[in-house]
CSV table of C-alpha atoms in Angstrom, one decimal:
chain,number,residue,atom,x,y,z
H,1,MET,CA,107.7,92.9,120.6
H,2,THR,CA,106.5,90.9,117.4
H,3,THR,CA,109.3,88.1,116.7
H,4,ALA,CA,110.9,87.0,113.4
H,5,GLN,CA,108.9,83.9,113.5
H,6,ASP,CA,105.7,85.7,113.9
H,7,LEU,CA,106.0,87.8,110.9
H,8,PHE,CA,106.9,84.8,108.9
H,9,ALA,CA,103.9,83.2,110.0
H,10,GLN,CA,101.7,86.4,109.2
H,11,GLY,CA,103.9,86.9,105.8
H,12,SER,CA,103.0,83.1,104.8
H,13,HIS,CA,99.5,83.7,105.9
H,14,ALA,CA,98.9,86.9,103.4
H,15,PHE,CA,101.0,84.6,100.7
H,16,ALA,CA,98.5,82.1,101.0
H,17,GLU,CA,95.9,85.1,100.2
H,18,ASP,CA,97.3,85.9,97.4
H,19,ASP,CA,98.1,89.4,99.2
H,20,TYR,CA,101.3,89.1,97.8
H,21,GLU,CA,101.9,93.1,98.6
H,22,GLU,CA,101.4,92.1,102.1
H,23,ALA,CA,103.4,88.8,102.5
H,24,LEU,CA,106.7,91.0,100.5
H,25,ASN,CA,106.0,93.8,103.2
H,26,LEU,CA,105.6,91.2,106.2
H,27,TYR,CA,108.5,88.9,105.2
H,28,SER,CA,111.2,92.0,105.2
H,29,GLN,CA,109.9,93.3,108.3
H,30,ALA,CA,110.7,89.9,109.6
H,31,ILE,CA,114.1,89.8,107.7
H,32,GLU,CA,114.9,93.3,109.7
H,33,VAL,CA,113.9,91.7,113.1
H,34,ASN,CA,116.4,88.4,112.2
H,35,GLY,CA,118.4,89.1,109.2
H,36,THR,CA,119.7,85.1,109.2
H,37,HIS,CA,116.9,82.8,108.6
H,38,VAL,CA,117.0,80.7,105.2
H,39,GLU,CA,113.7,79.9,104.8
H,40,ILE,CA,111.9,84.2,105.5
H,41,PHE,CA,114.6,84.8,102.2
H,42,LEU,CA,113.6,82.2,100.3
H,43,LYS,CA,109.8,82.8,100.7
H,44,ARG,CA,110.4,86.6,99.9
H,45,SER,CA,111.9,85.3,96.9
H,46,ALA,CA,109.1,83.5,95.4
H,47,THR,CA,107.2,86.6,96.7
H,48,TYR,CA,109.0,88.5,94.6
H,49,GLN,CA,108.4,86.1,91.4
H,50,LYS,CA,104.6,86.3,92.1
H,51,LEU,CA,105.0,90.4,91.9
H,52,GLY,CA,107.2,90.1,88.6
H,53,LYS,CA,110.1,91.4,90.7
H,54,ASP,CA,112.5,88.9,89.3
H,55,GLN,CA,115.9,90.8,89.9
H,56,GLU,CA,115.3,90.7,93.6
H,57,ALA,CA,113.7,86.8,93.6
H,58,TYR,CA,116.8,86.1,92.3
H,59,GLN,CA,119.3,88.6,94.6
H,60,ASP,CA,116.8,87.0,97.9
H,61,ALA,CA,117.9,83.3,96.6
H,62,VAL,CA,121.4,84.2,96.5
H,63,HIS,CA,121.3,85.6,100.1
H,64,ALA,CA,119.8,82.3,100.8
H,65,LEU,CA,122.8,80.2,99.3
H,66,GLU,CA,125.3,82.4,101.3
H,67,LEU,CA,123.4,82.2,104.6
H,68,ILE,CA,123.4,78.0,103.9
H,69,LYS,CA,127.5,77.8,103.3
H,70,GLU,CA,127.7,79.5,106.4
H,71,LYS,CA,125.0,77.1,108.0
H,72,PRO,CA,127.3,73.7,106.8
H,73,SER,CA,124.3,71.8,109.1
H,74,SER,CA,121.9,72.7,107.0
H,75,GLU,CA,119.5,69.9,105.0
H,76,ALA,CA,120.7,69.3,101.3
H,77,THR,CA,116.9,70.1,100.8
H,78,VAL,CA,116.8,73.5,101.8
H,79,GLU,CA,119.7,74.0,99.5
H,80,ALA,CA,118.1,72.5,96.3
H,81,LYS,CA,114.9,74.8,97.2
H,82,ALA,CA,117.6,77.7,97.5
H,83,GLN,CA,119.2,76.1,94.2
H,84,LEU,CA,115.5,76.0,92.7
H,85,ARG,CA,114.5,79.7,93.5
H,86,LYS,CA,117.3,81.0,92.0
H,87,GLY,CA,117.4,78.7,88.6
H,88,VAL,CA,113.2,79.9,88.2
H,89,ALA,CA,114.7,83.8,89.0
H,90,ALA,CA,117.6,83.8,86.4
H,91,PHE,CA,114.8,81.5,84.2
H,92,HIS,CA,112.7,84.4,83.9
H,93,LEU,CA,116.1,86.8,83.6
H,94,GLN,CA,116.3,85.2,80.2
H,95,ASP,CA,119.7,84.2,81.8
H,96,TYR,CA,119.5,80.5,81.1
H,97,GLU,CA,122.9,79.3,81.4
H,98,THR,CA,123.2,80.0,84.8
H,99,ALA,CA,119.5,79.1,85.1
H,100,LYS,CA,121.2,75.7,84.4
H,101,VAL,CA,123.6,75.6,86.3
H,102,ALA,CA,121.9,76.7,89.7
H,103,LEU,CA,118.7,73.9,88.6
H,104,GLU,CA,121.5,71.1,87.8
H,105,ALA,CA,122.7,72.1,91.9
H,106,CYS,CA,118.8,71.9,92.5
H,107,GLN,CA,118.8,68.0,90.5
H,108,ALA,CA,121.7,66.6,92.4
H,109,LEU,CA,120.5,67.6,96.2
H,110,SER,CA,116.9,66.7,95.9
H,111,PRO,CA,116.0,65.1,92.5
H,112,GLU,CA,112.2,64.9,93.9
H,113,GLN,CA,111.5,68.9,94.0
H,114,ARG,CA,108.4,68.7,92.4
H,115,THR,CA,108.5,71.2,89.8
H,116,LEU,CA,112.4,71.0,88.7
H,117,ALA,CA,111.9,68.4,86.0
H,118,SER,CA,109.6,71.1,84.3
H,119,TRP,CA,111.7,74.3,84.8
H,120,ILE,CA,115.0,72.0,83.4
H,121,ARG,CA,113.0,71.2,80.7
H,122,LYS,CA,111.8,74.6,79.7
H,123,ASN,CA,115.3,76.4,80.2
H,124,GLU,CA,116.7,73.1,78.1
H,125,GLN,CA,114.1,74.0,75.5
H,126,GLU,CA,115.9,78.1,75.6
H,127,LEU,CA,119.2,77.7,75.3
H,128,ALA,CA,118.8,75.2,72.4
H,129,LYS,CA,117.3,78.5,70.6
H,130,LEU,CA,120.9,80.1,71.5
H,131,PRO,CA,123.7,80.7,69.5
H,132,LYS,CA,126.0,77.7,69.3
H,133,ALA,CA,129.1,80.1,70.3
H,134,ALA,CA,126.8,81.4,73.0
H,135,VAL,CA,126.0,77.7,74.5
H,136,VAL,CA,129.7,76.2,74.4
H,137,THR,CA,131.4,80.1,75.8
H,138,ALA,CA,129.3,79.7,78.8
H,139,ALA,CA,128.9,75.3,79.3
H,140,ALA,CA,133.4,75.4,78.9
H,141,PRO,CA,134.1,79.0,81.0
H,142,ALA,CA,137.6,77.8,81.8
H,143,THR,CA,138.5,76.8,78.2
H,144,VAL,CA,137.5,80.2,77.4
H,145,ALA,CA,138.8,82.1,80.1
H,146,ALA,CA,142.0,80.6,78.8
H,147,ALA,CA,142.0,80.9,75.2
H,148,ALA,CA,140.7,84.7,74.8
H,149,PRO,CA,140.8,86.2,78.1
H,150,ALA,CA,139.4,89.4,76.5
H,151,ALA,CA,137.3,91.0,78.9
H,152,ASP,CA,134.2,90.4,77.7
H,153,VAL,CA,134.3,86.9,78.1
H,154,THR,CA,135.5,87.9,82.6
H,155,PRO,CA,132.0,88.2,83.2
H,156,VAL,CA,130.4,84.6,81.8
H,157,VAL,CA,133.5,82.9,83.8
H,158,SER,CA,132.2,84.7,86.7
H,159,ALA,CA,128.7,83.6,86.3
H,160,VAL,CA,129.1,79.9,86.4
H,161,ALA,CA,132.5,79.6,88.8
H,162,THR,CA,131.0,82.0,91.8
H,163,PRO,CA,127.1,81.5,91.6
H,164,ALA,CA,126.7,83.2,95.2
H,165,SER,CA,127.9,86.7,94.0
H,166,THR,CA,126.6,87.3,90.3
H,167,PRO,CA,125.2,90.4,89.3
H,168,VAL,CA,122.0,90.0,87.7
H,169,PRO,CA,122.0,91.5,84.1
H,170,ALA,CA,120.5,94.7,84.5
H,171,THR,CA,119.8,94.6,80.1
H,172,LEU,CA,118.1,91.4,80.9
H,173,THR,CA,113.9,92.3,80.9
H,174,PRO,CA,111.8,89.5,82.9
H,175,THR,CA,109.7,87.2,80.8
H,176,THR,CA,106.5,87.0,83.0
H,177,HIS,CA,103.8,89.4,83.1
H,178,ARG,CA,100.9,89.9,85.3
H,179,VAL,CA,97.8,87.3,85.0
H,180,ARG,CA,94.7,87.2,86.3
H,181,HIS,CA,93.5,83.6,87.8
H,182,GLU,CA,91.3,82.7,89.8
H,183,TRP,CA,90.4,80.0,92.0
H,184,TYR,CA,86.7,77.9,93.4
H,185,GLN,CA,86.2,74.3,94.5
H,186,ASN,CA,83.4,72.0,95.0
H,187,ASP,CA,83.6,68.7,97.1
H,188,THR,CA,85.6,66.7,93.9
H,189,TYR,CA,87.4,69.6,92.0
H,190,VAL,CA,89.4,72.8,92.8
H,191,THR,CA,89.1,74.5,89.4
H,192,ILE,CA,91.4,77.6,88.2
H,193,SER,CA,90.5,80.1,85.7
H,194,VAL,CA,93.8,82.1,84.0
H,195,PHE,CA,92.5,85.0,81.9
H,196,ILE,CA,94.5,85.2,79.6
H,197,LYS,CA,92.1,85.2,75.2
H,198,ASN,CA,93.1,83.7,72.6
H,199,VAL,CA,95.7,81.3,72.9
H,200,LYS,CA,96.4,78.4,71.1
H,201,LYS,CA,96.0,75.0,72.5
H,202,ASP,CA,99.7,74.0,71.0
H,203,ALA,CA,101.2,77.3,72.7
H,204,VAL,CA,100.1,75.8,76.7
H,205,GLU,CA,101.8,73.5,78.8
H,206,ILE,CA,100.3,72.5,81.8
H,207,ILE,CA,102.3,69.7,84.0
H,208,PHE,CA,100.4,68.1,86.9
H,209,THR,CA,102.0,66.4,89.6
H,210,ASP,CA,100.7,65.4,93.4
H,211,LYS,CA,101.6,68.1,95.1
H,212,ALA,CA,102.2,71.4,92.3
H,213,LEU,CA,100.9,72.7,89.1
H,214,SER,CA,103.4,74.0,86.4
H,215,VAL,CA,101.4,76.2,83.4
H,216,SER,CA,103.5,77.6,80.8
H,217,VAL,CA,101.8,80.0,77.7
H,218,LYS,CA,103.4,81.8,74.6
H,219,MET,CA,101.4,84.1,74.9
H,220,PRO,CA,99.8,85.8,71.7
H,221,THR,CA,102.0,88.8,72.1
H,222,GLY,CA,105.1,86.5,71.5
H,223,SER,CA,106.2,86.9,75.6
H,224,ASP,CA,105.9,84.0,77.9
H,225,TYR,CA,103.7,83.3,80.9
H,226,SER,CA,104.2,81.2,83.9
H,227,LEU,CA,102.0,80.4,86.9
H,228,GLU,CA,104.2,78.3,89.2
H,229,LEU,CA,102.3,76.8,92.5
H,230,ASP,CA,104.4,74.8,94.6
H,231,PRO,CA,103.6,73.2,96.8
H,232,LEU,CA,100.2,72.7,96.7
H,233,SER,CA,98.1,73.0,99.8
H,234,HIS,CA,97.0,69.3,99.3
H,235,GLN,CA,97.4,66.6,96.9
H,236,VAL,CA,95.7,66.4,93.9
H,237,ILE,CA,95.3,63.1,91.6
H,238,PRO,CA,97.4,64.2,88.2
H,239,SER,CA,96.1,61.2,86.1
H,240,GLU,CA,92.1,62.6,86.9
H,241,SER,CA,92.9,66.7,86.5
H,242,LYS,CA,92.8,68.4,83.1
H,243,TYR,CA,92.4,71.6,81.6
H,244,GLU,CA,90.7,73.1,78.5
H,245,VAL,CA,91.4,76.4,76.5
H,246,LEU,CA,89.0,79.0,75.8
H,247,SER,CA,88.4,81.8,73.9
H,248,THR,CA,89.2,84.0,77.1
H,249,LYS,CA,90.7,82.0,79.5
H,250,ILE,CA,91.9,78.6,80.5
H,251,GLU,CA,90.1,76.1,82.6
H,252,ILE,CA,92.1,74.0,85.3
H,253,GLN,CA,90.8,71.7,87.3
H,254,LEU,CA,92.3,69.9,90.0
H,255,LYS,CA,91.0,66.5,91.4
H,256,LYS,CA,91.5,66.1,94.9
H,257,GLU,CA,93.2,63.6,96.1
H,258,VAL,CA,90.6,63.0,99.7
H,259,PHE,CA,86.5,64.2,98.9
H,260,ALA,CA,85.4,67.4,100.0
H,261,ILE,CA,88.5,68.3,101.7
H,262,LYS,CA,88.3,72.1,101.6
H,263,TRP,CA,91.2,74.5,101.3
H,264,GLY,CA,91.6,76.7,102.8
H,265,ALA,CA,94.3,78.0,100.2
H,266,LEU,CA,95.5,77.7,96.8
H,267,GLU,CA,99.5,77.4,97.7
H,268,GLY,CA,101.5,76.9,100.2
H,269,ASP,CA,100.6,75.6,104.0
H,270,ASP,CA,96.5,75.4,104.7
H,271,VAL,CA,96.5,78.1,107.4
H,272,ASN,CA,93.0,76.5,108.0
H,273,ALA,CA,93.8,72.9,108.0
H,274,GLY,CA,94.3,72.7,111.6
H,275,SER,CA,90.3,73.5,112.5
H,276,MET,CA,89.1,72.6,109.5
H,277,ALA,CA,89.7,68.4,111.0
H,278,ALA,CA,87.5,69.7,113.7
H,279,VAL,CA,84.5,71.7,112.1
H,280,SER,CA,81.7,70.0,111.9
H,281,ALA,CA,80.5,69.1,107.5
H,282,SER,CA,77.7,72.0,107.5
H,283,ALA,CA,80.5,74.3,108.9
H,284,ALA,CA,83.1,73.3,106.5
H,285,SER,CA,80.5,73.0,103.6
H,286,ALA,CA,82.1,77.5,103.3
H,287,TYR,CA,84.0,77.1,100.5
H,288,PRO,CA,87.0,79.4,100.2
H,289,THR,CA,87.7,81.2,96.6
H,290,SER,CA,90.1,83.6,95.4
H,291,SER,CA,87.2,86.4,95.7
H,292,LYS,CA,88.2,86.2,99.5
H,293,LYS,CA,84.8,86.5,100.2
H,294,PRO,CA,83.2,82.3,100.9
H,295,LYS,CA,80.3,81.9,100.4
H,296,ASN,CA,78.8,78.4,101.9
H,297,TRP,CA,77.6,77.4,98.6
H,298,ASP,CA,76.0,73.6,100.0
H,299,ALA,CA,73.2,75.6,101.8
H,300,LEU,CA,73.0,78.2,99.1
H,301,ALA,CA,72.1,75.0,97.1
H,302,LYS,CA,69.6,73.6,99.8
H,303,GLU,CA,68.2,76.7,100.3
H,304,ALA,CA,67.6,77.0,96.0
H,305,ALA,CA,65.7,73.8,96.2
H,306,ASN,CA,63.4,74.5,98.8
H,307,ASP,CA,62.2,77.8,97.0
H,308,GLU,CA,61.4,75.5,94.0
H,309,ASP,CA,59.1,74.2,96.0
H,310,LYS,CA,57.7,77.8,98.0
H,311,ALA,CA,57.2,80.9,95.4
H,312,ASP,CA,56.9,83.9,98.0
H,313,GLY,CA,58.6,87.2,97.9
H,314,ASP,CA,60.5,88.1,95.3
H,315,LYS,CA,60.7,84.6,94.1
H,316,ALA,CA,57.4,85.1,93.1
H,317,LEU,CA,56.9,88.7,91.6
H,318,ASN,CA,60.0,87.4,88.9
H,319,GLN,CA,57.4,84.7,88.8
H,320,LEU,CA,55.0,87.4,88.0
H,321,PHE,CA,57.3,89.0,85.2
H,322,SER,CA,58.1,86.2,83.1
H,323,GLN,CA,55.2,85.0,82.8
H,324,ILE,CA,53.6,88.7,81.6
H,325,TYR,CA,56.7,88.7,79.6
H,326,LYS,CA,56.2,85.7,78.2
H,327,ASP,CA,52.7,86.5,77.2
H,328,ALA,CA,53.1,90.1,76.1
H,329,ASP,CA,52.9,91.1,72.8
H,330,ASP,CA,56.0,92.7,70.8
H,331,ASP,CA,55.8,96.2,71.9
H,332,THR,CA,55.4,95.4,75.7
H,333,LYS,CA,58.6,92.9,75.5
H,334,ARG,CA,60.4,95.9,73.8
H,335,ALA,CA,59.2,98.3,76.7
H,336,MET,CA,59.8,95.5,78.9
H,337,MET,CA,63.7,95.1,77.6
H,338,LYS,CA,64.4,98.0,77.1
H,339,SER,CA,63.6,99.7,80.6
H,340,PHE,CA,64.8,97.4,82.5
H,341,THR,CA,68.2,97.7,80.9
H,342,GLU,CA,68.4,101.6,80.4
H,343,SER,CA,67.7,102.3,84.2
H,344,ASN,CA,70.1,99.6,85.3
H,345,GLY,CA,67.6,97.1,87.2
H,346,THR,CA,65.5,99.3,88.5
H,347,CYS,CA,62.6,100.4,86.7
H,348,LEU,CA,60.1,98.0,84.5
H,349,SER,CA,57.7,99.5,82.3
H,350,THR,CA,55.2,97.8,79.9
H,351,ASN,CA,54.1,101.1,78.1
H,352,TRP,CA,56.3,101.4,74.5
H,353,ASP,CA,54.8,104.7,74.0
H,354,GLU,CA,56.4,105.6,76.9
H,355,VAL,CA,59.6,104.1,77.0
H,356,GLY,CA,60.4,104.4,73.1
H,357,LYS,CA,60.7,108.0,73.4
H,358,GLY,CA,64.1,108.4,74.8
H,359,THR,CA,66.5,106.7,77.4
H,360,VAL,CA,65.0,105.3,80.5
H,361,GLU,CA,66.7,106.9,83.9
H,362,THR,CA,68.1,105.3,86.5
H,363,ARG,CA,65.9,105.3,89.5
H,364,PRO,CA,67.2,103.7,93.0
H,365,PRO,CA,64.9,102.8,95.6
H,366,GLU,CA,64.1,106.2,97.9
H,367,GLY,CA,67.5,106.9,100.4
H,368,MET,CA,70.1,105.4,98.3
H,369,ILE,CA,71.9,107.0,95.4
H,370,ALA,CA,73.4,105.8,91.9
H,371,LYS,CA,76.6,105.8,91.4
H,372,LYS,CA,78.4,104.9,87.7
H,373,TYR,CA,80.8,102.0,87.9
H,374,SER,CA,84.1,102.5,87.0
H,375,SER,CA,86.1,99.3,86.4
């Protein structure tokens, strides 16, 4: 029979591979087997956050805290992680007062939590935008309850007095948005591309620590985007890490603390870390990337260098076509460009009289079928 620990390990592997749906499924199975494991609830809470399901993320964090209360021997760092998860989820639900209480509890238990300072700052910025009366009401619930024990004040008092039983406000909408990000690496840097178009530089806040990355973006639509990678699978050098805001994406470069170490995952435990220490330099050059189709870039680079010295096969043919194009007249160049483009690379003609008559059809090799690509 599969144990909760096995399912938890499989879920963590899926999480590291950015397969959050599978991770969610495995963590849920693990909870069915053992519903008293705090770490499983915390990891499922983090998974829900990745999927933009902030209400579920909040509920799992709250349940983790309830389990911790039942186990007085639990380490303070575990409770701190649960408070941080609760605070982050509450922040995304725009319940900034609940987030404030949870984040401050985390700070009291374990102030060295890597992204804690960033979340406290973000939450304080949002609280500052609230009407002053609303902030005072939540900050001093007991006083307000005594002065005006109206029914509509009670939920505010409950939210602070009994955080473990706090219902998640159903009217709030998450501020996170699913935005695609990809990563790759070389010996020196791990590069992360966050694909958001037309972002202003002053709308981007990125915080580097040795084991975490926090990205906050004010989207062109006015909504907020947040990417929190904590912990990163390996340590980085914050002072030598950098980012650039481009028209189509935000490109982030994390400087590796250990030169040439190959990351098997971007976030969490590196499931390949143990085996990587034993592999040879040639085997370790297969760089993992978010495409999940690792390539041996070092071998490809050597192969490309060798190809410079010998032109045969496809390379020789390409060189021939390049030479033909270089020496051709305008009509021949037009014919070559039009035929190659319209045929999807299956036809190359130098006869403009023929090509100029209409669209050049795709002509796949014998035994193959051309199919249209659909995104």
